[in-house]
Tab-separated table of C-alpha atoms in Angstrom:
chain	number	residue	atom	x	y	z
A	1	MET	CA	155.950	99.059	8.716
A	2	GLU	CA	154.626	99.042	12.289
A	3	ALA	CA	156.790	97.262	14.808
A	4	THR	CA	155.461	93.914	16.018
A	5	LEU	CA	155.025	93.650	19.753
A	6	LEU	CA	156.506	90.675	21.567
A	7	PRO	CA	155.804	89.767	25.196
A	8	ASN	CA	158.014	91.770	27.532
A	9	PRO	CA	159.461	89.650	30.345
A	10	LYS	CA	158.985	91.247	33.740
A	11	ASP	CA	162.166	92.317	35.479
A	12	THR	CA	161.050	90.432	38.599
A	13	ASN	CA	160.759	87.141	36.739
A	14	ALA	CA	163.375	84.656	35.700
A	15	THR	CA	162.487	84.180	32.039
A	16	ILE	CA	163.017	81.120	29.847
A	17	LEU	CA	162.681	81.583	26.094
A	18	LEU	CA	161.515	78.425	24.311
A	19	MET	CA	162.469	78.342	20.631
A	20	GLY	CA	162.868	75.854	17.790
A	21	LEU	CA	161.617	75.028	14.330
A	22	ARG	CA	157.947	74.407	13.625
A	23	ARG	CA	156.487	71.097	14.890
A	24	GLY	CA	159.511	70.484	17.095
A	25	GLY	CA	157.436	69.848	20.216
A	26	LYS	CA	157.551	73.190	22.049
A	27	SER	CA	153.803	73.471	22.680
A	28	SER	CA	153.610	69.851	23.820
A	29	ILE	CA	156.369	70.478	26.352
A	30	CYS	CA	154.550	73.510	27.783
A	31	LYS	CA	151.225	71.692	28.017
A	32	VAL	CA	152.664	68.579	29.668
A	33	VAL	CA	154.989	70.331	32.134
A	34	PHE	CA	152.913	73.367	33.093
A	35	HIS	CA	149.328	72.208	32.479
A	36	ASN	CA	149.569	68.503	33.393
A	37	MET	CA	148.228	67.470	29.980
A	38	GLN	CA	148.517	63.787	29.165
A	39	PRO	CA	151.262	63.236	26.540
A	40	LEU	CA	148.953	61.466	24.087
A	41	ASP	CA	146.547	64.423	24.144
A	42	THR	CA	149.266	66.677	22.722
A	43	LEU	CA	148.901	64.917	19.373
A	44	TYR	CA	145.837	67.103	18.732
A	45	LEU	CA	147.514	70.430	19.496
A	46	GLU	CA	147.622	72.984	16.715
A	47	SER	CA	150.878	74.631	15.759
A	48	THR	CA	151.589	77.814	17.742
A	49	SER	CA	150.867	80.916	15.672
A	50	LYS	CA	151.771	83.653	18.169
A	51	PRO	CA	154.032	84.060	21.214
A	52	THR	CA	152.636	82.634	24.452
A	53	THR	CA	153.774	82.945	28.055
A	54	GLU	CA	153.442	80.589	31.010
A	55	LEU	CA	153.780	82.059	34.506
A	56	PHE	CA	154.158	80.278	37.818
A	57	SER	CA	155.310	81.335	41.257
A	58	SER	CA	157.680	79.179	43.223
A	59	LEU	CA	160.759	80.222	45.169
A	60	ILE	CA	161.182	82.549	42.202
A	61	ASP	CA	158.601	83.977	39.800
A	62	LEU	CA	159.227	82.198	36.520
A	63	SER	CA	158.099	83.013	32.974
A	64	VAL	CA	158.345	80.540	30.099
A	65	MET	CA	157.851	82.245	26.717
A	66	GLU	CA	157.193	80.084	23.656
A	67	LEU	CA	157.932	81.649	20.271
A	68	PRO	CA	156.493	80.197	17.027
A	69	GLY	CA	159.107	78.456	14.925
A	70	GLN	CA	157.921	79.811	11.586
A	71	LEU	CA	158.659	83.476	12.404
A	72	ASN	CA	161.960	85.242	11.765
A	73	TYR	CA	162.738	87.346	14.811
A	74	PHE	CA	165.700	89.054	13.198
A	75	GLU	CA	163.565	91.084	10.822
A	76	PRO	CA	163.491	94.853	11.473
A	77	ASN	CA	159.905	94.758	12.753
A	78	TYR	CA	160.903	92.669	15.805
A	79	ASP	CA	162.767	94.194	18.748
A	80	SER	CA	164.831	91.053	19.217
A	81	GLU	CA	167.663	92.851	20.974
A	82	ARG	CA	165.464	93.864	23.872
A	83	LEU	CA	163.860	90.432	23.983
A	84	PHE	CA	167.131	88.497	24.288
A	85	SER	CA	168.671	90.988	26.697
A	86	SER	CA	165.959	90.345	29.287
A	87	ILE	CA	165.895	86.528	29.465
A	88	GLY	CA	167.821	84.172	31.695
A	89	ALA	CA	167.850	81.049	29.542
A	90	LEU	CA	167.378	80.223	25.879
A	91	VAL	CA	165.935	76.727	25.441
A	92	TYR	CA	166.122	75.460	21.866
A	93	VAL	CA	164.105	72.329	20.985
A	94	ILE	CA	165.427	69.968	18.288
A	95	ASP	CA	163.254	67.152	16.924
A	96	SER	CA	165.585	64.132	17.059
A	97	GLN	CA	163.261	62.105	14.805
A	98	ASP	CA	163.502	64.649	11.974
A	99	GLU	CA	166.323	65.966	9.811
A	100	TYR	CA	167.979	68.427	12.159
A	101	LEU	CA	170.639	70.158	10.023
A	102	ASN	CA	168.392	73.180	9.400
A	103	ALA	CA	167.618	73.325	13.102
A	104	LEU	CA	171.327	73.419	13.959
A	105	THR	CA	171.928	76.262	11.504
A	106	ASN	CA	169.009	78.170	13.011
A	107	LEU	CA	170.309	77.475	16.516
A	108	SER	CA	173.771	78.811	15.697
A	109	MET	CA	172.328	82.006	14.239
A	110	ILE	CA	170.175	82.571	17.331
A	111	VAL	CA	173.029	81.825	19.748
A	112	GLU	CA	175.335	84.226	17.920
A	113	PHE	CA	172.825	87.065	18.241
A	114	ALA	CA	171.681	86.239	21.785
A	115	TYR	CA	175.203	85.884	23.175
A	116	LYS	CA	176.297	89.248	21.780
A	117	VAL	CA	173.244	90.951	23.292
A	118	ASN	CA	173.343	89.032	26.592
A	119	PRO	CA	176.656	87.261	27.425
A	120	LYS	CA	175.201	85.911	30.692
A	121	ILE	CA	172.427	83.978	28.955
A	122	ASN	CA	172.236	80.198	29.546
A	123	ILE	CA	172.035	78.223	26.295
A	124	GLU	CA	170.096	74.957	26.695
A	125	VAL	CA	169.344	72.458	23.907
A	126	LEU	CA	166.630	69.822	24.211
A	127	ILE	CA	167.226	66.861	21.901
A	128	HIS	CA	163.546	66.003	21.943
A	129	LYS	CA	161.246	63.090	21.012
A	130	ILE	CA	163.832	60.452	21.880
A	131	ASP	CA	161.043	58.013	22.826
A	132	GLY	CA	160.937	56.873	19.169
A	133	LEU	CA	164.672	56.134	18.999
A	134	SER	CA	166.678	53.130	20.081
A	135	GLU	CA	169.168	53.564	22.921
A	136	ASP	CA	172.159	53.385	20.581
A	137	TYR	CA	170.684	55.887	18.117
A	138	ARG	CA	169.930	58.336	20.944
A	139	ILE	CA	173.588	58.417	21.932
A	140	ASP	CA	174.705	58.733	18.303
A	141	ALA	CA	172.246	61.589	17.684
A	142	GLN	CA	173.359	63.405	20.816
A	143	ARG	CA	177.022	63.047	19.909
A	144	ASP	CA	176.398	64.239	16.348
A	145	ILE	CA	174.323	67.258	17.429
A	146	MET	CA	176.879	68.271	20.043
A	147	GLN	CA	179.736	67.960	17.544
A	148	ARG	CA	177.976	69.903	14.788
A	149	THR	CA	176.844	72.624	17.198
A	150	GLY	CA	180.380	73.026	18.514
A	151	ASP	CA	181.773	73.282	14.977
A	152	GLU	CA	179.132	75.856	13.968
A	153	LEU	CA	179.853	78.038	16.984
A	154	LEU	CA	183.593	77.702	16.472
A	155	ASP	CA	183.225	78.943	12.883
A	156	LEU	CA	181.325	81.956	14.245
A	157	GLY	CA	184.083	82.729	16.738
A	158	LEU	CA	181.981	81.674	19.734
A	159	GLU	CA	184.242	78.993	21.176
A	160	GLY	CA	183.683	80.332	24.726
A	161	VAL	CA	179.918	79.794	24.715
A	162	GLN	CA	178.741	77.032	27.047
A	163	VAL	CA	175.838	74.953	25.703
A	164	SER	CA	174.042	72.265	27.720
A	165	PHE	CA	172.336	69.328	25.978
A	166	TYR	CA	169.495	67.137	27.296
A	167	LEU	CA	167.809	64.041	25.869
A	168	THR	CA	164.087	64.556	26.485
A	169	SER	CA	160.646	63.103	25.892
A	170	ILE	CA	157.183	64.037	27.169
A	171	PHE	CA	156.427	60.342	27.659
A	172	ASP	CA	158.779	59.964	30.633
A	173	HIS	CA	160.328	62.109	33.361
A	174	SER	CA	163.296	63.239	31.248
A	175	ILE	CA	161.572	66.519	30.295
A	176	TYR	CA	160.973	67.343	33.978
A	177	GLU	CA	164.569	66.499	34.848
A	178	ALA	CA	165.824	68.787	32.070
A	179	PHE	CA	163.606	71.703	33.091
A	180	SER	CA	164.601	71.215	36.715
A	181	ARG	CA	168.268	71.703	35.858
A	182	ILE	CA	167.450	74.682	33.638
A	183	VAL	CA	165.364	76.400	36.321
A	184	GLN	CA	167.993	75.799	39.001
A	185	LYS	CA	170.515	77.866	37.032
A	186	LEU	CA	168.153	80.847	37.361
A	187	ILE	CA	167.849	80.650	41.152
A	188	PRO	CA	170.480	82.878	42.822
A	189	GLU	CA	169.913	81.189	46.187
A	190	LEU	CA	170.621	77.676	44.840
A	191	PRO	CA	173.964	77.164	46.712
A	192	SER	CA	172.283	78.129	49.990
A	193	LEU	CA	169.346	75.835	49.255
A	194	GLU	CA	171.640	72.884	48.517
A	195	ASN	CA	173.582	73.542	51.716
A	196	MET	CA	170.367	73.611	53.743
A	197	LEU	CA	169.181	70.344	52.195
A	198	ASP	CA	172.597	68.740	52.796
A	199	ASN	CA	172.312	69.650	56.474
A	200	LEU	CA	168.816	68.180	56.556
A	201	VAL	CA	170.056	64.915	55.052
A	202	GLN	CA	173.009	64.769	57.443
A	203	HIS	CA	170.961	65.296	60.612
A	204	SER	CA	167.766	63.462	59.713
A	205	SER	CA	168.741	60.019	58.366
A	206	ILE	CA	167.381	60.996	54.934
A	207	ASP	CA	168.725	59.239	51.848
A	208	LYS	CA	167.580	61.786	49.222
A	209	VAL	CA	165.520	64.981	49.371
A	210	PHE	CA	163.894	67.209	46.725
A	211	LEU	CA	162.235	70.610	46.893
A	212	PHE	CA	159.469	70.344	44.283
A	213	ASP	CA	157.209	72.838	42.604
A	214	VAL	CA	153.993	70.906	43.148
A	215	ASN	CA	152.159	71.952	39.968
A	216	SER	CA	154.917	71.313	37.446
A	217	LYS	CA	156.887	68.532	39.241
A	218	ILE	CA	160.056	70.541	38.616
A	219	TYR	CA	162.472	70.301	41.534
A	220	VAL	CA	164.017	73.676	42.267
A	221	ALA	CA	166.693	72.171	44.524
A	222	THR	CA	168.019	68.894	45.877
A	223	ASP	CA	170.906	67.811	48.075
A	224	SER	CA	174.386	67.423	46.620
A	225	SER	CA	174.232	63.641	46.154
A	226	PRO	CA	173.699	62.471	42.537
A	227	VAL	CA	170.108	62.365	41.283
A	228	ASP	CA	168.887	58.880	40.452
A	229	ILE	CA	166.075	59.067	37.891
A	230	GLN	CA	164.141	56.207	39.554
A	231	THR	CA	164.241	57.994	42.916
A	232	TYR	CA	163.084	61.211	41.265
A	233	GLU	CA	160.178	59.407	39.560
A	234	VAL	CA	159.018	57.834	42.822
A	235	CYS	CA	159.142	61.164	44.660
A	236	ALA	CA	157.364	63.042	41.847
A	237	GLU	CA	154.591	60.461	41.621
A	238	PHE	CA	154.174	60.561	45.405
A	239	ILE	CA	153.077	64.201	45.040
A	240	ASP	CA	150.245	63.193	42.688
A	241	ILE	CA	149.166	60.358	44.975
A	242	THR	CA	149.122	62.646	48.022
A	243	ILE	CA	147.098	65.315	46.238
A	244	ASP	CA	144.623	62.754	44.887
A	245	LEU	CA	144.097	61.309	48.364
A	246	ASP	CA	143.796	64.775	49.883
A	247	ASP	CA	141.049	65.630	47.397
A	248	LEU	CA	138.965	62.737	48.726
A	249	TYR	CA	138.326	64.644	51.948
A	250	ILE	CA	135.215	66.793	51.759
A	251	GLU	CA	134.669	70.274	53.175
A	252	ASP	CA	131.888	71.158	55.569
A	253	SER	CA	128.616	72.804	54.536
A	254	ASN	CA	130.181	76.268	54.754
A	255	GLY	CA	132.918	75.326	52.296
A	256	SER	CA	135.670	75.600	54.925
A	257	GLN	CA	138.068	73.060	56.347
A	258	ALA	CA	137.021	71.067	59.405
A	259	LYS	CA	137.442	73.094	62.594
A	260	ASN	CA	139.321	72.137	65.688
A	261	SER	CA	136.941	71.734	68.644
A	262	ASN	CA	139.096	74.068	70.740
A	263	SER	CA	139.194	76.815	68.116
A	264	LYS	CA	136.521	79.094	66.753
A	265	VAL	CA	138.500	79.897	63.633
A	266	ALA	CA	139.133	77.398	60.842
A	267	THR	CA	142.804	77.018	60.007
A	268	PRO	CA	144.022	75.917	56.588
A	269	LYS	CA	145.186	72.345	56.473
A	270	GLU	CA	148.894	71.830	55.810
A	271	LEU	CA	149.576	69.044	53.353
A	272	LYS	CA	151.689	66.254	54.812
A	273	SER	CA	151.999	62.584	53.953
A	274	ILE	CA	154.114	59.626	55.049
A	275	SER	CA	154.122	56.316	53.185
A	276	HIS	CA	155.881	53.082	54.112
A	277	LEU	CA	157.102	51.162	51.070
A	278	SER	CA	157.409	47.387	50.853
A	279	ASN	CA	161.194	47.543	50.469
A	280	GLY	CA	161.588	49.215	53.873
A	281	SER	CA	161.848	52.793	52.661
A	282	ILE	CA	159.708	55.711	53.806
A	283	LEU	CA	158.405	58.489	51.569
A	284	TYR	CA	157.910	61.774	53.403
A	285	LEU	CA	156.111	64.832	51.974
A	286	LYS	CA	155.622	68.191	53.678
A	287	GLN	CA	154.092	71.347	52.246
A	288	MET	CA	156.468	74.309	52.296
A	289	ILE	CA	155.972	77.843	50.903
A	290	ARG	CA	154.693	79.253	47.594
A	291	GLY	CA	153.569	76.004	45.986
A	292	LEU	CA	156.667	74.092	47.068
A	293	ALA	CA	156.753	70.710	48.756
A	294	LEU	CA	159.655	68.857	50.322
A	295	VAL	CA	159.755	65.171	49.384
A	296	ALA	CA	162.308	62.901	51.038
A	297	LEU	CA	163.217	59.235	50.702
A	298	ILE	CA	164.164	57.673	54.024
A	299	ARG	CA	165.819	54.281	54.298
A	300	ASN	CA	165.671	52.918	57.811
A	301	ASP	CA	166.922	49.558	59.057
A	302	ASP	CA	164.300	49.625	61.792
A	303	VAL	CA	161.564	49.716	59.172
A	304	ARG	CA	162.919	46.626	57.449
A	305	ILE	CA	162.982	44.799	60.777
A	306	LEU	CA	159.402	45.903	61.339
A	307	ASN	CA	158.266	44.320	58.069
A	308	ASP	CA	159.790	41.008	59.181
A	309	GLY	CA	157.954	41.060	62.505
A	310	SER	CA	159.882	43.392	64.736
A	311	SER	CA	159.596	44.428	68.356
A	312	GLU	CA	158.032	47.501	69.922
A	313	SER	CA	161.447	49.119	70.268
A	314	SER	CA	161.839	49.484	66.491
A	315	ILE	CA	158.453	51.204	66.277
A	316	GLY	CA	159.544	53.694	68.890
A	317	THR	CA	162.827	54.313	67.073
A	318	GLN	CA	160.978	54.950	63.834
A	319	GLU	CA	158.590	57.411	65.494
A	320	ARG	CA	161.478	59.287	67.107
A	321	SER	CA	163.239	59.478	63.741
A	322	LEU	CA	160.149	60.965	62.071
A	323	THR	CA	159.732	63.421	64.944
A	324	ILE	CA	163.296	64.658	64.411
A	325	ILE	CA	162.662	64.961	60.684
A	326	ASP	CA	159.489	66.976	61.355
A	327	TYR	CA	161.401	69.348	63.600
A	328	ASN	CA	164.242	69.848	61.121
A	329	VAL	CA	161.868	70.300	58.181
A	330	ASN	CA	159.981	72.994	60.088
A	331	LEU	CA	163.280	74.808	60.653
A	332	LEU	CA	163.992	74.516	56.927
A	333	LYS	CA	160.571	75.960	56.136
A	334	LYS	CA	161.267	78.993	58.326
A	335	SER	CA	164.610	79.481	56.572
A	336	LEU	CA	162.894	79.304	53.186
A	337	MET	CA	160.461	81.992	54.264
A	338	LYS	CA	163.325	84.267	55.333
A	339	MET	CA	165.145	83.560	52.067
A	340	TRP	CA	162.056	84.454	50.037
A	341	GLU	CA	161.466	87.636	52.018
A	342	ASN	CA	165.086	88.686	51.428
A	343	SER	CA	164.809	87.959	47.701
A	344	LYS	CA	161.657	90.106	47.514
A	345	LEU	CA	163.494	92.952	49.258
A	346	ILE	CA	166.424	92.707	46.815
A	347	SER	CA	164.006	92.591	43.870
A	348	ARG	CA	162.215	95.731	45.059
A	349	ASN	CA	165.538	97.544	45.446
A	350	GLU	CA	166.578	96.545	41.919
A	351	GLN	CA	163.260	97.771	40.528
A	352	TYR	CA	163.693	101.078	42.365
A	353	GLU	CA	167.211	101.511	40.992
A	354	ALA	CA	165.995	100.662	37.487
A	355	SER	CA	163.255	103.294	37.748
A	356	GLU	CA	165.788	105.852	38.934
A	357	HIS	CA	168.254	104.960	36.157
A	358	PRO	CA	166.294	103.601	33.179
A	359	SER	CA	168.280	101.919	30.429
A	360	THR	CA	168.378	103.323	26.937
A	361	ALA	CA	166.449	100.272	25.722
A	362	ASP	CA	163.483	101.394	27.828
A	363	LEU	CA	163.422	104.962	26.497
A	364	GLY	CA	161.179	105.576	23.517
A	365	SER	CA	161.216	101.964	22.352
A	366	ASP	CA	158.565	100.936	19.832
A	367	GLY	CA	159.346	97.256	20.193
A	368	ILE	CA	158.458	94.736	22.844
C-alpha cells in the first residue's frame, strides 16, 4: 500500500499539531482565531476530511496543522514518527458537551506515542465548548478530565509527562488566551521579551502591556504581572477599533499614502492610536515589527483630574508622560528588530548544520 503523505512542518517554523475526535471543534477554532470568522458562522463548517495547515509570521514563523479526527495516524501507511518528532506542541481538543471517555483514551494513546518520539513536546488539552455549561459543571468537568488523564498516563508509565489544561470557547476570549499561552512556550526569546516589557512598565507608568499578533489577537508576550481577562479583552478589542478607524482614511488617486509636503517620496504610515477612557485610563497602541502591535493600559491620576475639570498643568504632565512612553516604545521596537535578526541568523545556522548532517529520518523516507 502506498504511504500517505502528511504535511511536513518546516524546520524554521514552530509547529502546533491540532488533534481530537471528529466534531470536537478543531476547524471552528482555526477559522475563528486565524481567519477572524464570526463564531456563529462556524455552525455551517463541514467536517475536515484532510490535513490542513495555517501559517502566520510574527516574532516567530508559526504553523498550525489540523488533522482530521476520523483518521488513525498509527496505521503503517502514515509516517507518524516523523510527524510527531518535528512539532513543538500537541493541542488536543475535547468536546466538554459530549461524552469524553473515548476522547481521553485516544488522547492517552497519542501522548504515549508522541512523548516517546519527542520528549520535549508540549502537551496541551483544550476542554472546549464550555459556553454551554454552567460554571459549576465547567469546574467539575475540568477536574474529572484532569484526574482521568493523569490516571491513564500513570497506567502507561508516563507519570513525568506535563499536561496543561484550558477551558475554552470560541464565543469569548478564552480560546485566544489559551493559544497565547501555547504559542509563548514555543518562543525561545520569551524570557528576554518579558524582561523588556517589565522594564517598559517600570519606566513608563504603564499598568499592563501586551505584544499582540494583530491578525489573530494572540499575545506573544506580556509583562510579568498577572493577566486579567477583562484587561486582555479591552486591549484586544482596541486593535479592531484602531484598524477599523484606520481603514476609513482613503488613499490618493495613485493608490499611495498621503505625502508629506517636504518629501517627494511617500512613506508608509505607522499605525498608532491613543484613546482616553471614561474611567481615567489611557489605551495606547503602537505598530511594531512583523505584524505585531504593542498595546498598553495606562492609569494616570492626572487624567482622572482632567475629567473632573483639571488645570493646564495636568495636561502638560499627561503629554510628557506619553512622550516618554513613545520614546521607550521606540527603543523596544529597535530591540525587537535586533532580536528577530538574531533569531533569523540562528535559524539559518541550524538549517546549514542540518543540511550538512541530515538525520536518518530525512534519508529515503517515503512518508511525510
